[in-house]
Short mmCIF file of C-alpha atoms and ligand atoms in Angstrom, two decimals:
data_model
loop_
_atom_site.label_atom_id
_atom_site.label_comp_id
_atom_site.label_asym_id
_atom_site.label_seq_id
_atom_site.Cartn_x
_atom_site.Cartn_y
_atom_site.Cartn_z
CA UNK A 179 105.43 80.83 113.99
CA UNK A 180 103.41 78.71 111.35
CA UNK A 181 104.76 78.19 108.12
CA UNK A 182 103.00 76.92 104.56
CA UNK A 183 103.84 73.36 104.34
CA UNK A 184 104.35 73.72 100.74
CA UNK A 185 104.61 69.86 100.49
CA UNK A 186 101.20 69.32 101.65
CA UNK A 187 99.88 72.34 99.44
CA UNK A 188 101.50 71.20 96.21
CA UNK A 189 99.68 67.64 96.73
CA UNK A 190 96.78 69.44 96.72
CA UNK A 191 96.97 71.18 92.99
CA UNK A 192 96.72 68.01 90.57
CA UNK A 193 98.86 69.83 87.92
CA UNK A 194 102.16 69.25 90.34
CA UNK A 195 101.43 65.78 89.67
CA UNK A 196 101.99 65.77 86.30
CA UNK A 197 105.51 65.67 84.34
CA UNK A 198 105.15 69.39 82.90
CA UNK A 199 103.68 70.42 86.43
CA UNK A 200 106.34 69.42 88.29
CA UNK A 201 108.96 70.58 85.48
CA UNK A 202 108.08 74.09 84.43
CA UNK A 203 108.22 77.05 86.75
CA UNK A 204 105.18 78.31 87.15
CA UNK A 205 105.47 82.46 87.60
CA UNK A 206 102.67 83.44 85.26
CA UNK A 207 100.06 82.94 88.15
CA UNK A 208 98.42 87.08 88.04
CA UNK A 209 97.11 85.70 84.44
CA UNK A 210 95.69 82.93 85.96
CA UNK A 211 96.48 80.27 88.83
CA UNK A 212 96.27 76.41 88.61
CA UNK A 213 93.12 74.78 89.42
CA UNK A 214 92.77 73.16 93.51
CA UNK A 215 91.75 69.24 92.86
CA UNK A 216 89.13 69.88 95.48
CA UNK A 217 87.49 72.74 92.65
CA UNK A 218 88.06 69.62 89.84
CA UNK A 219 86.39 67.12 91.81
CA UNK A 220 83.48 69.43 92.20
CA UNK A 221 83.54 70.16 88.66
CA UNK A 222 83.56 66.37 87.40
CA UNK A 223 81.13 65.26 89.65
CA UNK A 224 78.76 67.90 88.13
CA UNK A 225 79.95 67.12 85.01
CA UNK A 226 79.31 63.68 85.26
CA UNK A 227 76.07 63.12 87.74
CA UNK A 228 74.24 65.91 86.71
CA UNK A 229 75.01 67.83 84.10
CA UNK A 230 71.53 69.39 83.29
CA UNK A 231 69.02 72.70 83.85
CA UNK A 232 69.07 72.24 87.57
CA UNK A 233 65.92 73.55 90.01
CA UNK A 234 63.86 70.65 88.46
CA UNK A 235 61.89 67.88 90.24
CA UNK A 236 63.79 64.85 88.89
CA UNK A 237 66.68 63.86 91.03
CA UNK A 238 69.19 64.52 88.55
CA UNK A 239 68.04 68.27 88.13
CA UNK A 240 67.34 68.84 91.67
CA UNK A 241 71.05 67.99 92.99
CA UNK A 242 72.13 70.23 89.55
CA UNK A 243 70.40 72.87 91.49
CA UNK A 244 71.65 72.23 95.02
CA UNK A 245 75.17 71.83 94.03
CA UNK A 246 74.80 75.45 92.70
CA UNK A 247 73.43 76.62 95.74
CA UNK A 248 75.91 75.19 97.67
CA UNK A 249 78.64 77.18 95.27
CA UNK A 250 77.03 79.97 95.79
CA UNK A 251 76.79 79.66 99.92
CA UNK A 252 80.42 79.10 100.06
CA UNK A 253 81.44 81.77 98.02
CA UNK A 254 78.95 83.83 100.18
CA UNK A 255 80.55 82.55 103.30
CA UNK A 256 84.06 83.00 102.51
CA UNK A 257 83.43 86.46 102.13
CA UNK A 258 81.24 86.74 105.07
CA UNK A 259 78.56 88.80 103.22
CA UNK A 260 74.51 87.42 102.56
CA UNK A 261 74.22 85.20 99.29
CA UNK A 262 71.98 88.01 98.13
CA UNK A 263 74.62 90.23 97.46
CA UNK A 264 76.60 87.86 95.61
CA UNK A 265 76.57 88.11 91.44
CA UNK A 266 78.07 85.42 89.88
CA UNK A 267 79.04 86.50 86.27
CA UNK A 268 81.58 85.42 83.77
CA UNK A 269 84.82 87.25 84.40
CA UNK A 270 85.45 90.38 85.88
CA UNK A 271 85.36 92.39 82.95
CA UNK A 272 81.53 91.06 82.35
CA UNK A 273 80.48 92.33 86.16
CA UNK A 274 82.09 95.15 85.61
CA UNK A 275 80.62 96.04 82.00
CA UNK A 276 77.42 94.97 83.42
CA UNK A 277 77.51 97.26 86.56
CA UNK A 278 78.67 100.10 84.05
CA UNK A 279 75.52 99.85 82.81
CA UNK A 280 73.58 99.71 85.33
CA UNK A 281 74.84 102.70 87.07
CA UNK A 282 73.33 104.93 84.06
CA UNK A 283 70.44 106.46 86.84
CA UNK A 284 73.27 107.82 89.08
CA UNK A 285 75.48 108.93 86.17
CA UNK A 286 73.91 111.80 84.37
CA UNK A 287 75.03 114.93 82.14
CA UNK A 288 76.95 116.78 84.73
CA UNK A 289 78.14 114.27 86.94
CA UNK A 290 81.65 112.69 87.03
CA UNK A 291 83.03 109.61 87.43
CA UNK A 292 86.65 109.07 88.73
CA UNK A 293 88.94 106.12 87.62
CA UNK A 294 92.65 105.21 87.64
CA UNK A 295 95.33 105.10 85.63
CA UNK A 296 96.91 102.17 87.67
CA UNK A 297 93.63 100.30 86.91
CA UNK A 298 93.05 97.14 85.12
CA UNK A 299 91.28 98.62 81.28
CA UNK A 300 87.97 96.56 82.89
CA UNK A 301 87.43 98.64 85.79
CA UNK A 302 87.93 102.09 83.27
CA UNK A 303 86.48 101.44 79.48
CA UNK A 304 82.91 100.61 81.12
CA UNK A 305 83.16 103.70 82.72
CA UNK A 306 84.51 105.53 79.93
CA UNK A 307 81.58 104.04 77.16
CA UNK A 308 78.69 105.41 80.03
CA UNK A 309 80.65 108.67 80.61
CA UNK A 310 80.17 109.26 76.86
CA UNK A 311 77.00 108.02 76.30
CA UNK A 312 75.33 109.75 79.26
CA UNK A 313 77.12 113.27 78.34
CA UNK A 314 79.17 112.91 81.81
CA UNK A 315 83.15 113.62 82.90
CA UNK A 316 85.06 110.86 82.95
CA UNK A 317 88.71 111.87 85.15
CA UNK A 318 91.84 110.11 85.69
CA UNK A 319 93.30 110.10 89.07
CA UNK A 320 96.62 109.87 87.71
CA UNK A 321 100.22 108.16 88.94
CA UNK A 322 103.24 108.86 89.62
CA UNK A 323 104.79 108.36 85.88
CA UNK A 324 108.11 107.42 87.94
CA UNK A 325 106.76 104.90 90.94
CA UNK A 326 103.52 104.04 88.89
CA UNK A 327 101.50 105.17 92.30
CA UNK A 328 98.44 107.22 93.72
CA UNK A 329 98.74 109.80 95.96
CA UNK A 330 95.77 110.48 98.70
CA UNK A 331 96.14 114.30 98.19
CA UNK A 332 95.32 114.41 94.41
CA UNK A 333 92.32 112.42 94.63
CA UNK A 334 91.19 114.92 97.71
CA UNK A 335 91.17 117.78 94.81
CA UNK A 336 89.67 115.82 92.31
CA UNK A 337 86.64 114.69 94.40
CA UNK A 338 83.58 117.16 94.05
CA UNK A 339 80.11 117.50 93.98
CA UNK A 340 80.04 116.57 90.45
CA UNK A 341 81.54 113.22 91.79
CA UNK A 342 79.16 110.29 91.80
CA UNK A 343 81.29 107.66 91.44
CA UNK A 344 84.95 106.66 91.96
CA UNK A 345 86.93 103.82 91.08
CA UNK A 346 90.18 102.11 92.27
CA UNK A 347 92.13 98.78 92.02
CA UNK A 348 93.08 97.01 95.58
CA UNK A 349 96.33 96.14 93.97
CA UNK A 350 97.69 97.23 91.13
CA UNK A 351 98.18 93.62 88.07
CA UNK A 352 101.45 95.82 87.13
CA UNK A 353 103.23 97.26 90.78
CA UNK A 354 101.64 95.37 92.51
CA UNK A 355 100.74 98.17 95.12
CA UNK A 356 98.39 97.47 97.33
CA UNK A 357 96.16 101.13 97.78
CA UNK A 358 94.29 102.13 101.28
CA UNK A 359 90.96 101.38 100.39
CA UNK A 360 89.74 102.68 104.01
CA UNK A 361 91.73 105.76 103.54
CA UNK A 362 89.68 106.21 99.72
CA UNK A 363 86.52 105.04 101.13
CA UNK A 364 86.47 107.72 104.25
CA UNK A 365 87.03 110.38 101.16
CA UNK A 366 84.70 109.07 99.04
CA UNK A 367 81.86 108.66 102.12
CA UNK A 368 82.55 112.23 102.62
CA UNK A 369 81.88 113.23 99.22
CA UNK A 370 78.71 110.94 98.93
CA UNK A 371 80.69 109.14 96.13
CA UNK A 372 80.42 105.18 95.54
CA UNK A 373 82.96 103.16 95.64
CA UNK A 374 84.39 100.39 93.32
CA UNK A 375 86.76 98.36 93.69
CA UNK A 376 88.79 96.23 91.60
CA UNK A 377 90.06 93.22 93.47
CA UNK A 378 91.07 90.82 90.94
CA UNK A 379 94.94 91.19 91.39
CA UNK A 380 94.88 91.34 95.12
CA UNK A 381 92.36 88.37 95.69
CA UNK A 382 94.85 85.47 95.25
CA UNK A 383 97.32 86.60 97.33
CA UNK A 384 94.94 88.13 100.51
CA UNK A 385 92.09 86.85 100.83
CA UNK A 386 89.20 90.18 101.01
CA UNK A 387 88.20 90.55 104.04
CA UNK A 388 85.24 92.61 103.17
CA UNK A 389 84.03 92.89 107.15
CA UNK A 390 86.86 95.85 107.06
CA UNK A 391 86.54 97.05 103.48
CA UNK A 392 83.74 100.20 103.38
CA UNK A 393 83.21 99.74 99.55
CA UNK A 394 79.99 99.61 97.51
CA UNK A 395 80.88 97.25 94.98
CA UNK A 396 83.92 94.71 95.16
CA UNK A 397 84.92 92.84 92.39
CA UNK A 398 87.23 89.52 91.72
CA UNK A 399 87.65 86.56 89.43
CA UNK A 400 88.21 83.29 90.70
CA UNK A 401 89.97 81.63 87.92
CA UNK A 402 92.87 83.45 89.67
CA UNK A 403 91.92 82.07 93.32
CA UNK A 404 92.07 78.62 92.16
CA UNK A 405 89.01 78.16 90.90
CA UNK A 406 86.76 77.81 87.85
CA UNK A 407 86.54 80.91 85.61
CA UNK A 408 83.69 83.03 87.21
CA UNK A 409 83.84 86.39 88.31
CA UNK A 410 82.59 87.52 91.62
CA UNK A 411 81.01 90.66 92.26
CA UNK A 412 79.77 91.40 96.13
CA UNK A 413 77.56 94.63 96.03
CA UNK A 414 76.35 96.35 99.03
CA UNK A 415 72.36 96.53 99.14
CA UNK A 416 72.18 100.38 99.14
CA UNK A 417 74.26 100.56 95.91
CA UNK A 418 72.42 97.99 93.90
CA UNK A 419 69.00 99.78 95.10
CA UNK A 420 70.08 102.42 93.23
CA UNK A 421 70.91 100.42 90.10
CA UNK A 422 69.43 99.84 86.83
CA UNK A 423 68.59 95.83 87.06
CA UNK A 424 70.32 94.17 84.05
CA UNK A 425 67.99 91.20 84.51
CA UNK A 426 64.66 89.73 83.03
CA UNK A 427 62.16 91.51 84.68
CA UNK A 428 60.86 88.30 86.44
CA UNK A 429 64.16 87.85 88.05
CA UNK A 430 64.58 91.53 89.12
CA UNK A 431 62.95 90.14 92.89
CA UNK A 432 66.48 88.24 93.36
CA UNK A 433 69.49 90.67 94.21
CA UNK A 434 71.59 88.05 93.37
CA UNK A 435 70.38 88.24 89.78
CA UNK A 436 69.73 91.65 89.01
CA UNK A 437 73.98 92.10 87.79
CA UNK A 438 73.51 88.88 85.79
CA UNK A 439 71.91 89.48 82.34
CA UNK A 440 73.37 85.98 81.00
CA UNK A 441 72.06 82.19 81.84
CA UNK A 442 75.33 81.53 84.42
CA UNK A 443 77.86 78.53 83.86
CA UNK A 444 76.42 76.30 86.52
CA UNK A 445 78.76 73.78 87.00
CA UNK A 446 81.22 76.47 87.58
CA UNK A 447 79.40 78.11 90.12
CA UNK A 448 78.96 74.55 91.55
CA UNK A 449 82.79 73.76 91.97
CA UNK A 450 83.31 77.14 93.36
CA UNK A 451 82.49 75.15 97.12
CA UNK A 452 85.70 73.59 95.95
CA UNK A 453 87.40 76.59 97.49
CA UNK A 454 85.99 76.47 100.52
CA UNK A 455 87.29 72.99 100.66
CA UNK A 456 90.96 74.00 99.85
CA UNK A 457 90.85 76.46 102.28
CA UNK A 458 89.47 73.87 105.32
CA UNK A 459 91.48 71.43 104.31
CA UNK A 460 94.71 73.81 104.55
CA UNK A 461 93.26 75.05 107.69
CA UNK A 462 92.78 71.78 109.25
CA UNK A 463 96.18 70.93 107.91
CA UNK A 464 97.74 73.43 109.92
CA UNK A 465 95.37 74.01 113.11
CA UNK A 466 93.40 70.76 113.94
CA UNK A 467 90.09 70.20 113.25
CA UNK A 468 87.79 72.96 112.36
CA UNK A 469 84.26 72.32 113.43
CA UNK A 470 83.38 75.79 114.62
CA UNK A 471 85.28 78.23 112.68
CA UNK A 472 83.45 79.97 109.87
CA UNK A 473 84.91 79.62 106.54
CA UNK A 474 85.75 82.99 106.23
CA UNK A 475 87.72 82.99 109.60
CA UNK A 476 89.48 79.96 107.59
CA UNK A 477 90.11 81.72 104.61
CA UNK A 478 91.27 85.21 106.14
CA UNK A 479 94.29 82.92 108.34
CA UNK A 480 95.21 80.44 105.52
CA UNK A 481 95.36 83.10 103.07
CA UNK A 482 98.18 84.55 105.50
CA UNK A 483 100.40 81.73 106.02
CA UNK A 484 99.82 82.08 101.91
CA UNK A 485 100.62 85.53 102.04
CA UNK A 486 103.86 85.38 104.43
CA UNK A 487 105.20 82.38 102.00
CA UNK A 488 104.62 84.36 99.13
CA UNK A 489 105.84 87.87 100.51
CA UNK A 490 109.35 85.75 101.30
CA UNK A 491 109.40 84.63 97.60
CA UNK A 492 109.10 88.03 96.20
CA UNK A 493 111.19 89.73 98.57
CA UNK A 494 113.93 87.05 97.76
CA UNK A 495 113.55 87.88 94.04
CA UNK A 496 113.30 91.85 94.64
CA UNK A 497 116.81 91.95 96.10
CA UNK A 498 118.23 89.35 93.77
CA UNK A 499 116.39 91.66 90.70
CA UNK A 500 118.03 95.19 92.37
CA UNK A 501 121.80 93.67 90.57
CA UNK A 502 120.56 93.38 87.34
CA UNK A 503 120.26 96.04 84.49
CA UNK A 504 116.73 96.41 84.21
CA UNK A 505 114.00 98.87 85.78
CA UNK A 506 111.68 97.14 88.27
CA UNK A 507 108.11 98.72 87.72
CA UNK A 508 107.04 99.55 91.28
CA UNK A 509 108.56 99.13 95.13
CA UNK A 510 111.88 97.79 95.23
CA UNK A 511 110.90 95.81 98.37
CA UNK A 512 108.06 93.94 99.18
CA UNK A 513 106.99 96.30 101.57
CA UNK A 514 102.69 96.93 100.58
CA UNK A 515 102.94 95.25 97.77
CA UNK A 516 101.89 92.22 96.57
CA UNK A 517 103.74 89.66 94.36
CA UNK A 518 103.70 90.89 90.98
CA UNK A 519 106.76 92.09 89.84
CA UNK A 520 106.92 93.50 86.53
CA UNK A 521 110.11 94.60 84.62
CA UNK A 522 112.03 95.64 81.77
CA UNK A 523 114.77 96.40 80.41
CA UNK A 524 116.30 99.13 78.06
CA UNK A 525 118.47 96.32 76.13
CA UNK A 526 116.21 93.19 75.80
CA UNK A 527 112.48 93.47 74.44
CA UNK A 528 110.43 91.49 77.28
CA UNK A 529 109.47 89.13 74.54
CA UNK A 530 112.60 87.79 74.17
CA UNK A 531 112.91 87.46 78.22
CA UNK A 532 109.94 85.30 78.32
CA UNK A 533 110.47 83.55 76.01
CA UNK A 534 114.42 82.98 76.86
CA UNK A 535 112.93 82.18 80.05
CA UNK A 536 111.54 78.62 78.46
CA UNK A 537 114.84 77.18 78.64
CA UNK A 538 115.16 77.56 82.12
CA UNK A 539 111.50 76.15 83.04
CA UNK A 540 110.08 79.19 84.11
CA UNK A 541 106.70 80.40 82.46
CA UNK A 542 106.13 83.86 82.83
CA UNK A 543 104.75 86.36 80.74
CA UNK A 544 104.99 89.95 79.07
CA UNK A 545 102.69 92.53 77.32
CA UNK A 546 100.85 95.31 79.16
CA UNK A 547 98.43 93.25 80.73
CA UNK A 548 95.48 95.02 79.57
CA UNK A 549 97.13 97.66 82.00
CA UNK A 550 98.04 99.76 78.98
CA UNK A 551 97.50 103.44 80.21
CA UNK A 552 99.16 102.83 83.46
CA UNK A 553 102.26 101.34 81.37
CA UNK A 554 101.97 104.17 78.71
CA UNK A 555 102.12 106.80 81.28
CA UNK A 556 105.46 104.91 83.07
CA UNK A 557 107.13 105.42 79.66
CA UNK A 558 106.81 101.79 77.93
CA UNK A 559 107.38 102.56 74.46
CA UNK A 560 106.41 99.62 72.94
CA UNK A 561 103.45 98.67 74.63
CA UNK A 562 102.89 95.14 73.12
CA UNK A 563 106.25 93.96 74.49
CA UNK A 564 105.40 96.26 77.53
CA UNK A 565 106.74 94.32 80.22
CA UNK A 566 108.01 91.25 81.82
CA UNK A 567 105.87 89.86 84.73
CA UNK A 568 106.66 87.94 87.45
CA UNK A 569 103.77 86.52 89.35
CA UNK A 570 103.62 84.26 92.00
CA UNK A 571 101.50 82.12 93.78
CA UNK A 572 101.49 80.57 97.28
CA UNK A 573 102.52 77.28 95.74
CA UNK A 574 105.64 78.25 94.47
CA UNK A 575 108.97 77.00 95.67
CA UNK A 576 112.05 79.22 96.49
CA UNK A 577 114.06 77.01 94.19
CA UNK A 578 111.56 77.70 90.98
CA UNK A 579 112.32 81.72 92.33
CA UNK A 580 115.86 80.94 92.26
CA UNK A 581 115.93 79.35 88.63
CA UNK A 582 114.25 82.39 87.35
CA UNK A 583 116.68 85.26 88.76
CA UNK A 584 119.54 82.84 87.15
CA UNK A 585 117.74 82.31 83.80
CA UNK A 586 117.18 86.66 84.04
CA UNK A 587 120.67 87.26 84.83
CA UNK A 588 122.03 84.80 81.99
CA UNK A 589 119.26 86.31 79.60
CA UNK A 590 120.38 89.83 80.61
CA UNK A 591 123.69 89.88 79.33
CA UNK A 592 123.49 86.68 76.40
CA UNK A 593 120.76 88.36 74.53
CA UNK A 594 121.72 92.37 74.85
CA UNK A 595 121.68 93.75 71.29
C1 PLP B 645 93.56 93.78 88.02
C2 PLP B 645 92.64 93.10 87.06
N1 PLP B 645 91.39 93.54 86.96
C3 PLP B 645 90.50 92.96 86.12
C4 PLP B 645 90.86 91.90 85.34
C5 PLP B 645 89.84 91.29 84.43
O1 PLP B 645 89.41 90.06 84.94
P1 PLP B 645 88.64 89.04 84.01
O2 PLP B 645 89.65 88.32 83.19
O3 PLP B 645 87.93 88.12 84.98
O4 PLP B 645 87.70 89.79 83.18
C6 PLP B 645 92.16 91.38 85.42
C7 PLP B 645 92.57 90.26 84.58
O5 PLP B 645 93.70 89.90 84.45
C8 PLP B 645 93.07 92.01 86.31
O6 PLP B 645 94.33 91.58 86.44
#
């Protein structure tokens, strides 16, 4: 069986060449991951060569422009899906707001929208702003206030007529859950609801492998999949046909544009083909040269040696976590979830946890995590301490796992009021 040579991948994230990269802990990586030095080069080189409005006949311009295209191709191709369909925006939260909006034709007095409590505030207040403005329902699939989860059967009796659109996280930023987006989609296809999807906190630790997801518009930020701070949003060409464009009306002729009302960060979108590097490099890394594999073929199997690293990691720290005196927020084993492991306990404000934590070079962070109805429904009094959350990446080491359950356990008891 292949393992991550975790060597090889550390070499390739320039921070674990510094002093403060190689000292601290890094477990904060659901806020946002370190940067691949194939995504920096790509980003300097703009930065340096060609820095200007690209598409324009001088050379400098002109290879502004194709280094953009060539972003945008290889986030196209990692995900398998036409560049068409590809929006580029600024974060998540800006696709999302954006596609809000532009869903006010199918969302009309009457109709209902369906989102989450286990979602990620970006993929509900949008809805919730249009809901009110256009006079239609906006309902909560709720969770389980004890395990924080959905169940199948209570969005089957939400879902009616009324229903035009429903939305759902991938994985949950908080439990770390990772929902059945088939087994929604096949309900919502029934119900001739659309479906979005949140994939922001399941991205960086599975790579989407949108061949196999039915969903109409899927959403994720790469500042969290190594790269530069752009948010992806893939939307399937029947959906967006039915959209408000959000675009100059000139532009409204390119798909890719119609979700993108701002002038885009180009040398971000530029060093996203730094991705696509990382993941050939670890590919070739581990199988041999790669000629004739599409990058997305790349991705999907370097993404699980990622995934199996990571899934030992957090099962490690799940049973370690299960002996001390605090409440884990989710599965206690790493069984469909991914690894983000929030927790708190009744004693010691998370604040103090995290910030204990320091002493034992381990950065990780707490607060709600803009997650703040799922954590007010799971009982989180104080919702600005809210919780303490562990989040890994696939470059982090067993031993920077292990320094963290013995800084919690020391914390635990040392700081107790
Ligand atoms: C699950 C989830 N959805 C959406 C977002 C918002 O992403 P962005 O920061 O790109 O707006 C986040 C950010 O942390 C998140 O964790």
């Amino acid at each position: 069986m292949k393992v991550l040579d975790i060597d090889f991948i550390r070499q390739q994230f320039p921070v674990f060449q510094t002093e403060l990269g190689q000292k601290v802990g890094f477990l904060d990586n659901a806020g946002g991951s370190y940067v691949a030095g194939a995504v920096i080069d790509r980003l300097t080189d703009f930065y340096t060569n060609y820095k200007v409005q690209p598409y324009g006949a001088n050379p400098i311009s002109n290879q502004a422009g194709e280094a953009m295209d060539e972003g945008r191709s290889t986030m196209a191709a990692l995900l398998n899906v036409p560049m068409e369909r590809v929006t580029l925006g600024a974060s998540s939260t800006q696709n999302f707001n954006t596609l809000t909006i532009a869903c006010t034709p199918l969302v009309q007095k009457d109709t209902e929208v369906i989102v989450t409590e286990q979602d990620h505030e970006s993929n509900i207040g949008g809805w919730e702003r249009l809901c009110q403005r256009q006079g239609a329902t906006l309902t909560f699939w709720k969770v389980n206030p004890e395990t924080g989860e959905l169940d199948l059967e209570d969005l089957e009796k939400l879902l009616s007529p009324r229903t035009v659109i429903l939305c759902v996280t991938h994985s949950s930023n908080i439990i770390g859950t990772i929902n059945p987006i088939n087994r929604i989609a096949r309900l919502a296809r029934q119900n001739n609801t659309r479906l979005v999807v949140d994939g922001v906190s399941y991205a960086p630790h599975s790579w989407p492998n949108l061949d196999e997801l039915d969903v109409d518009a899927y959403v994720f930020s790469t500042y969290k999949t190594y790269g530069t701070h752009q948010g992806v949003m893939v939307v399937k060409e029947s959906f967006l046909e039915e959209l408000e464009p959000q675009c100059h009306f000139f532009n409204v002729p390119y798909p890719y544009k119609q979700l993108d009302a701002a002038g885009p960060d180009h040398a971000a979108i530029a060093a996203l083909a730094g991705i696509g590097d990382y993941f050939s490099t670890v590919y070739e890394h581990n199988f041999g040269s790669s000629g004739e594999v599409p990058l997305h073929e790349k991705a999907r199997v370097v993404s699980a040696l990622m995934h199996q690293h990571e899934t030992e990691l957090s099962a490690y720290l799940l049973d370690h976590l299960k002996d001390l005196p605090v409440r884990i927020y989710g599965r206690s084993t790493s069984d469909g979830r991914e690894a983000n492991i929030a927790l708190a306990s009744p004693k010691v404000p998370a604040k103090a946890l995290a910030d204990g934590l320091v002493a034992y070079d381990v950065a990780a962070k707490n607060g709600h995590f803009y997650a703040y109805r799922l954590l007010e429904t799971m009982g989180v009094k104080d919702l600005n301490d809210g919780v303490l959350r562990i989040s890994l990446s696939h470059y982090n080491t067993r031993e920077e796992v292990e320094r963290c359950v013995k800084g919690l356990g020391e914390l635990l008891y040392q700081l107790e009021f």
